[in-house]
Short mmCIF file of C-alpha atoms in Angstrom, two decimals:
data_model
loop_
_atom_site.label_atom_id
_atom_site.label_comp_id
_atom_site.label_asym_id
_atom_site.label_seq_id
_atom_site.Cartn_x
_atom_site.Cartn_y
_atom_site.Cartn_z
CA UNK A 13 100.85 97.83 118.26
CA UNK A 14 100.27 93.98 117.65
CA UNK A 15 100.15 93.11 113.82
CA UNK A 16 99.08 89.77 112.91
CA UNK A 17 98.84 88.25 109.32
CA UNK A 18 95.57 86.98 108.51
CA UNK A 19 93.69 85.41 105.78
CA UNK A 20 90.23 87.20 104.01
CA UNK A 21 87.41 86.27 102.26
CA UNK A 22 88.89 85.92 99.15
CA UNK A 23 92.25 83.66 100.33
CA UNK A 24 94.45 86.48 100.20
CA UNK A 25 96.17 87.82 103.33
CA UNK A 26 96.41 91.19 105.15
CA UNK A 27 97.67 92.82 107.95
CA UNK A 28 95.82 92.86 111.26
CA UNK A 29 96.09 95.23 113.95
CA UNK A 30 94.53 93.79 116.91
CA UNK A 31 94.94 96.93 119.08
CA UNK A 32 92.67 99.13 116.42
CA UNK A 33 90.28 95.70 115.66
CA UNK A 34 91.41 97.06 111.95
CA UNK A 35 93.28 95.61 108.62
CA UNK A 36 95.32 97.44 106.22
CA UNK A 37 92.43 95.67 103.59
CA UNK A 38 88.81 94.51 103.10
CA UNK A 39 88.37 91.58 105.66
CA UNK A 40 86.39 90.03 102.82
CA UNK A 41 88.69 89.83 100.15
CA UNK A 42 92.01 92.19 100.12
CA UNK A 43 92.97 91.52 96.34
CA UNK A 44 89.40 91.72 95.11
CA UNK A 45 88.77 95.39 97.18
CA UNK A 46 91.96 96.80 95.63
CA UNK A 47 91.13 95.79 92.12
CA UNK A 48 87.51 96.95 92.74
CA UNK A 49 87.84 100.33 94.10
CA UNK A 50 91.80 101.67 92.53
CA UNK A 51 91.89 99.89 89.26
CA UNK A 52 88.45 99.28 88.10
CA UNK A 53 87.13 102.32 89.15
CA UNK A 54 90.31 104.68 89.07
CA UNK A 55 92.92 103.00 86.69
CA UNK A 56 91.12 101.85 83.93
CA UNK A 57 89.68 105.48 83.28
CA UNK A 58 93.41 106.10 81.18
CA UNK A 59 94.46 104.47 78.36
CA UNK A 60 97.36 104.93 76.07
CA UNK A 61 98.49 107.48 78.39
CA UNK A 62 101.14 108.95 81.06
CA UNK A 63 99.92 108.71 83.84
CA UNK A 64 101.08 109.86 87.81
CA UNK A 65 99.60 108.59 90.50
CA UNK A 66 99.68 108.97 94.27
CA UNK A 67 98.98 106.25 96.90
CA UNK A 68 97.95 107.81 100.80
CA UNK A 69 98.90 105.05 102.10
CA UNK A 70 101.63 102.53 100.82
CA UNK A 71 101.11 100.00 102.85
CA UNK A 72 101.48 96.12 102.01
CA UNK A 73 102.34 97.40 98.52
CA UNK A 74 99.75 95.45 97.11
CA UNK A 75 97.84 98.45 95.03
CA UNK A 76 101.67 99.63 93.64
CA UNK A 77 102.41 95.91 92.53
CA UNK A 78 98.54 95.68 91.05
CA UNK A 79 99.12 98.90 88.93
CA UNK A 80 102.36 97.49 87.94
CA UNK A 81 100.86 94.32 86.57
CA UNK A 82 97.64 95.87 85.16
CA UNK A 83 99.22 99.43 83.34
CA UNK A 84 100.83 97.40 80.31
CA UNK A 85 97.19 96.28 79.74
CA UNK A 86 95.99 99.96 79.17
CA UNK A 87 99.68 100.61 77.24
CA UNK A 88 100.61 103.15 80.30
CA UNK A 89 103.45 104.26 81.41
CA UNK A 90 103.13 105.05 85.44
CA UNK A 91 105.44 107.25 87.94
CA UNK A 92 103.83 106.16 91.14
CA UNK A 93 104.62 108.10 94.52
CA UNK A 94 103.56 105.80 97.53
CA UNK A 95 103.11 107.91 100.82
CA UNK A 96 103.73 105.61 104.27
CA UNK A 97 104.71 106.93 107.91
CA UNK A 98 104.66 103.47 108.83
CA UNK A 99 106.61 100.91 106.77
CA UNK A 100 105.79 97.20 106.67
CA UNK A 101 108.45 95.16 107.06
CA UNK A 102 110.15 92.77 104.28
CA UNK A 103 109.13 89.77 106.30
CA UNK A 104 105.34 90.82 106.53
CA UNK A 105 105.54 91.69 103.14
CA UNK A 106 106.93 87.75 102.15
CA UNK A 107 104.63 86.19 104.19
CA UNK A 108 101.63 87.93 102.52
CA UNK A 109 102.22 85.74 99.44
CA UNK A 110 100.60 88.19 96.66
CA UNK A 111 102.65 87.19 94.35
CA UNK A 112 101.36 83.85 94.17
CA UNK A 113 97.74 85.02 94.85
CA UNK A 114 97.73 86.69 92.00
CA UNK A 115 99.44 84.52 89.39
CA UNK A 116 102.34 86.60 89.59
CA UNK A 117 105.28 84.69 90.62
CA UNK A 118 107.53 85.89 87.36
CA UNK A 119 107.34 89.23 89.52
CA UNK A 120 108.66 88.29 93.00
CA UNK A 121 111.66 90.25 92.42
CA UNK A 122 109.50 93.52 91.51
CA UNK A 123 107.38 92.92 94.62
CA UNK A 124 110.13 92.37 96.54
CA UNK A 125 112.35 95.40 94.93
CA UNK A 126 109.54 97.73 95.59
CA UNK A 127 109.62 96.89 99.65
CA UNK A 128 113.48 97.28 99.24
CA UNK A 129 114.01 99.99 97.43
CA UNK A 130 115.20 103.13 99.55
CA UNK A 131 113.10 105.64 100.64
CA UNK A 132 112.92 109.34 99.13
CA UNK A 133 114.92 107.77 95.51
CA UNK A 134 112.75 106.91 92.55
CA UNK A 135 113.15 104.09 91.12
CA UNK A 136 112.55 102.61 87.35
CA UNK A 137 110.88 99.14 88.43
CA UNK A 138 110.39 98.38 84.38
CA UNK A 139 110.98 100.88 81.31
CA UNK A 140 106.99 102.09 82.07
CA UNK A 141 106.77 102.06 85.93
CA UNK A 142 108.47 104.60 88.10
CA UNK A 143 108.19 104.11 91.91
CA UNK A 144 109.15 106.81 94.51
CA UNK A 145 108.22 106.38 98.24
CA UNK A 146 108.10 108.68 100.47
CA UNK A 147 108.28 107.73 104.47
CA UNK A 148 106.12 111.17 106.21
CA UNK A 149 102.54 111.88 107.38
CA UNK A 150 99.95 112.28 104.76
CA UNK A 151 99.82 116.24 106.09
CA UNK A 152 102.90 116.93 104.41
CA UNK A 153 102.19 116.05 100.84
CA UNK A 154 102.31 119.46 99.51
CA UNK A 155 102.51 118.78 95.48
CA UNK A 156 100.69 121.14 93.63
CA UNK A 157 98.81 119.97 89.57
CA UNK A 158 100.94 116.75 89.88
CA UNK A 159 98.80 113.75 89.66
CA UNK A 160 96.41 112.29 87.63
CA UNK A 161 94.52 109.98 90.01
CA UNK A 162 94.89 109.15 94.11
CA UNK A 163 94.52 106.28 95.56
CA UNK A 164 93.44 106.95 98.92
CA UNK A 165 93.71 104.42 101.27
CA UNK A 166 94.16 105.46 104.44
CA UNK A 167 93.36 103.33 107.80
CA UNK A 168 89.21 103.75 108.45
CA UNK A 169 87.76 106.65 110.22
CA UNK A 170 86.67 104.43 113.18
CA UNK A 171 90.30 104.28 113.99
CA UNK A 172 91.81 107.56 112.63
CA UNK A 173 89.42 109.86 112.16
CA UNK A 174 92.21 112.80 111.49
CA UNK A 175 92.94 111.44 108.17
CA UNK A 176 89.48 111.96 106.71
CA UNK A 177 88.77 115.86 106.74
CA UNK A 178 88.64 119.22 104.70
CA UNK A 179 92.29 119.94 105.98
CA UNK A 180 93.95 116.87 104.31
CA UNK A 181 91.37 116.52 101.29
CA UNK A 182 92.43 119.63 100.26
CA UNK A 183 95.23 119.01 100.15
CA UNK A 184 94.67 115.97 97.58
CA UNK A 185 92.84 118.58 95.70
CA UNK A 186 95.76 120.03 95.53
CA UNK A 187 97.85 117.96 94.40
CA UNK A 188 95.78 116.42 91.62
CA UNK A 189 95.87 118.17 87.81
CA UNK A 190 92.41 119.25 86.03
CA UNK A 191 89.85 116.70 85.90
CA UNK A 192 92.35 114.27 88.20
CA UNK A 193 90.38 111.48 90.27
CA UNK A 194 90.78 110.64 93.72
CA UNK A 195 89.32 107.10 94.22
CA UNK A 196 88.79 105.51 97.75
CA UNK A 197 86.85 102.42 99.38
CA UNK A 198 85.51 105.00 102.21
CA UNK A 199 81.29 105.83 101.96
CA UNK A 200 80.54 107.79 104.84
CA UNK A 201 78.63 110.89 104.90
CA UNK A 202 81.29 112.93 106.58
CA UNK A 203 84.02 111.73 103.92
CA UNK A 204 82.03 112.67 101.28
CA UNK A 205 80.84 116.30 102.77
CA UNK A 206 84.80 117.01 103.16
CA UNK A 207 85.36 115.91 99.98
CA UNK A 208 83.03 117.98 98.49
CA UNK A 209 83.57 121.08 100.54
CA UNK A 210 87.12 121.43 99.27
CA UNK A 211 85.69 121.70 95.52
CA UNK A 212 85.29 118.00 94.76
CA UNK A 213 82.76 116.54 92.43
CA UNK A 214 81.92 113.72 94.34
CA UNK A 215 79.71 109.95 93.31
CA UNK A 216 78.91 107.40 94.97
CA UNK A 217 79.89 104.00 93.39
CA UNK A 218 78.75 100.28 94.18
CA UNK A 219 81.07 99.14 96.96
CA UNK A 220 83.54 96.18 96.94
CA UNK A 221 82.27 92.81 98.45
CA UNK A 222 81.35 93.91 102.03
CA UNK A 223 80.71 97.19 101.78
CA UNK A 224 77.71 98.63 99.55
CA UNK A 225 79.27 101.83 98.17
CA UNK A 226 82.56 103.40 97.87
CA UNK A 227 83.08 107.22 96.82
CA UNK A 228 84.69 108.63 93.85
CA UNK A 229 85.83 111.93 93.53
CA UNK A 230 86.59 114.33 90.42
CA UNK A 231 88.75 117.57 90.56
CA UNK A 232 86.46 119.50 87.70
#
């Protein structure tokens, strides 16, 4: 499919897929929807803490290299398992610039290492932030109690519709320990329902800009 960089409401860039009319991120502000909905409303519920997290949906990178520059804030220390069937490639990932977008440029070489760094090997990106990837379809995350808190950020429903039900949301339930929090940008009705059919506690949050509401969900 045709990918094309472009640039959203905020001045930072994403990824377009003109086949799908879709972008890996907000259209009206990529940086601002990823601090919004994973680190304001998922991250900054730890403090002083270990925590282990799990990204559907690796991506640009940009919510791994966010966590990496926001966890010393909250004195955590992070292993962070980033789940992606289809990589983005080292040139996409320059050209995005986040780096620079977010006052970050000290970090190019941890941006850049976490793009390069193999697939399937953890790796210690600072003394407090462990980063394993993992290149395979979100159905085959089988982890059981692991993490604390999901990011889920998988392409929309419009476009992949298979990624949003009971089948794979309970399988994040899973996966997450006691009283672990799944965060994602998604509102619908349907995403919700699933969510709370496979034992969720489920609220609905104010949305990043664009969107009015964004769903957050607890494993009680």
């Amino acid at each position: 499919m045709k990918r094309r960089i472009i640039t959203t409401g905020d001045g930072s860039k994403t990824i377009h897929i003109e086949d799908w009319n879709e972008q890996y991120h907000s259209k009206h502000g990529a940086i601002q929807e990823a601090y919004h909905v994973f680190i304001d409303y998922g991250l900054r519920l730890f403090k002083k803490d270990h925590v282990h997290i799990l990204e559907i949906g690796f991506g640009t990178g940009l919510n791994a290299f966010i966590t990496f520059l926001e966890a010393p804030k909250k004195e955590l220390k992070v292993d962070y398992v980033g789940v992606e069937a289809f990589p983005v490639s080292m040139d996409e990932a320059n050209e995005l610039d986040y780096c620079t977008q977010l006052n970050a440029d000290d970090h190019q070489k941890v941006f850049a290492k976490m793009h390069q760094s193999p697939w399937e090997e953890r790796l210690l990106i600072s003394e407090d932030f462990s980063l394993l990837k993992q290149k395979k379809d979100f159905y085959e995350v089988n982890e059981a109690d692991l993490f604390n808190l999901i990011y889920f950020d998988a392409f929309g429903a419009r476009v992949q519709p298979e990624l949003w039900t009971e089948e794979l949301f309970e399988k994040m339930f899973k996966a997450l320990k006691k009283e672990g929090v799944l965060v994602t940008y998604a509102a619908k009705g349907s995403v919700r329902r699933a969510l709370q059919t496979v034992g969720f506690t489920v609220e609905r949050l104010p949305g990043p800009p664009g969107k009015r509401e964004m769903l957050r969900a607890i494993k009680k």
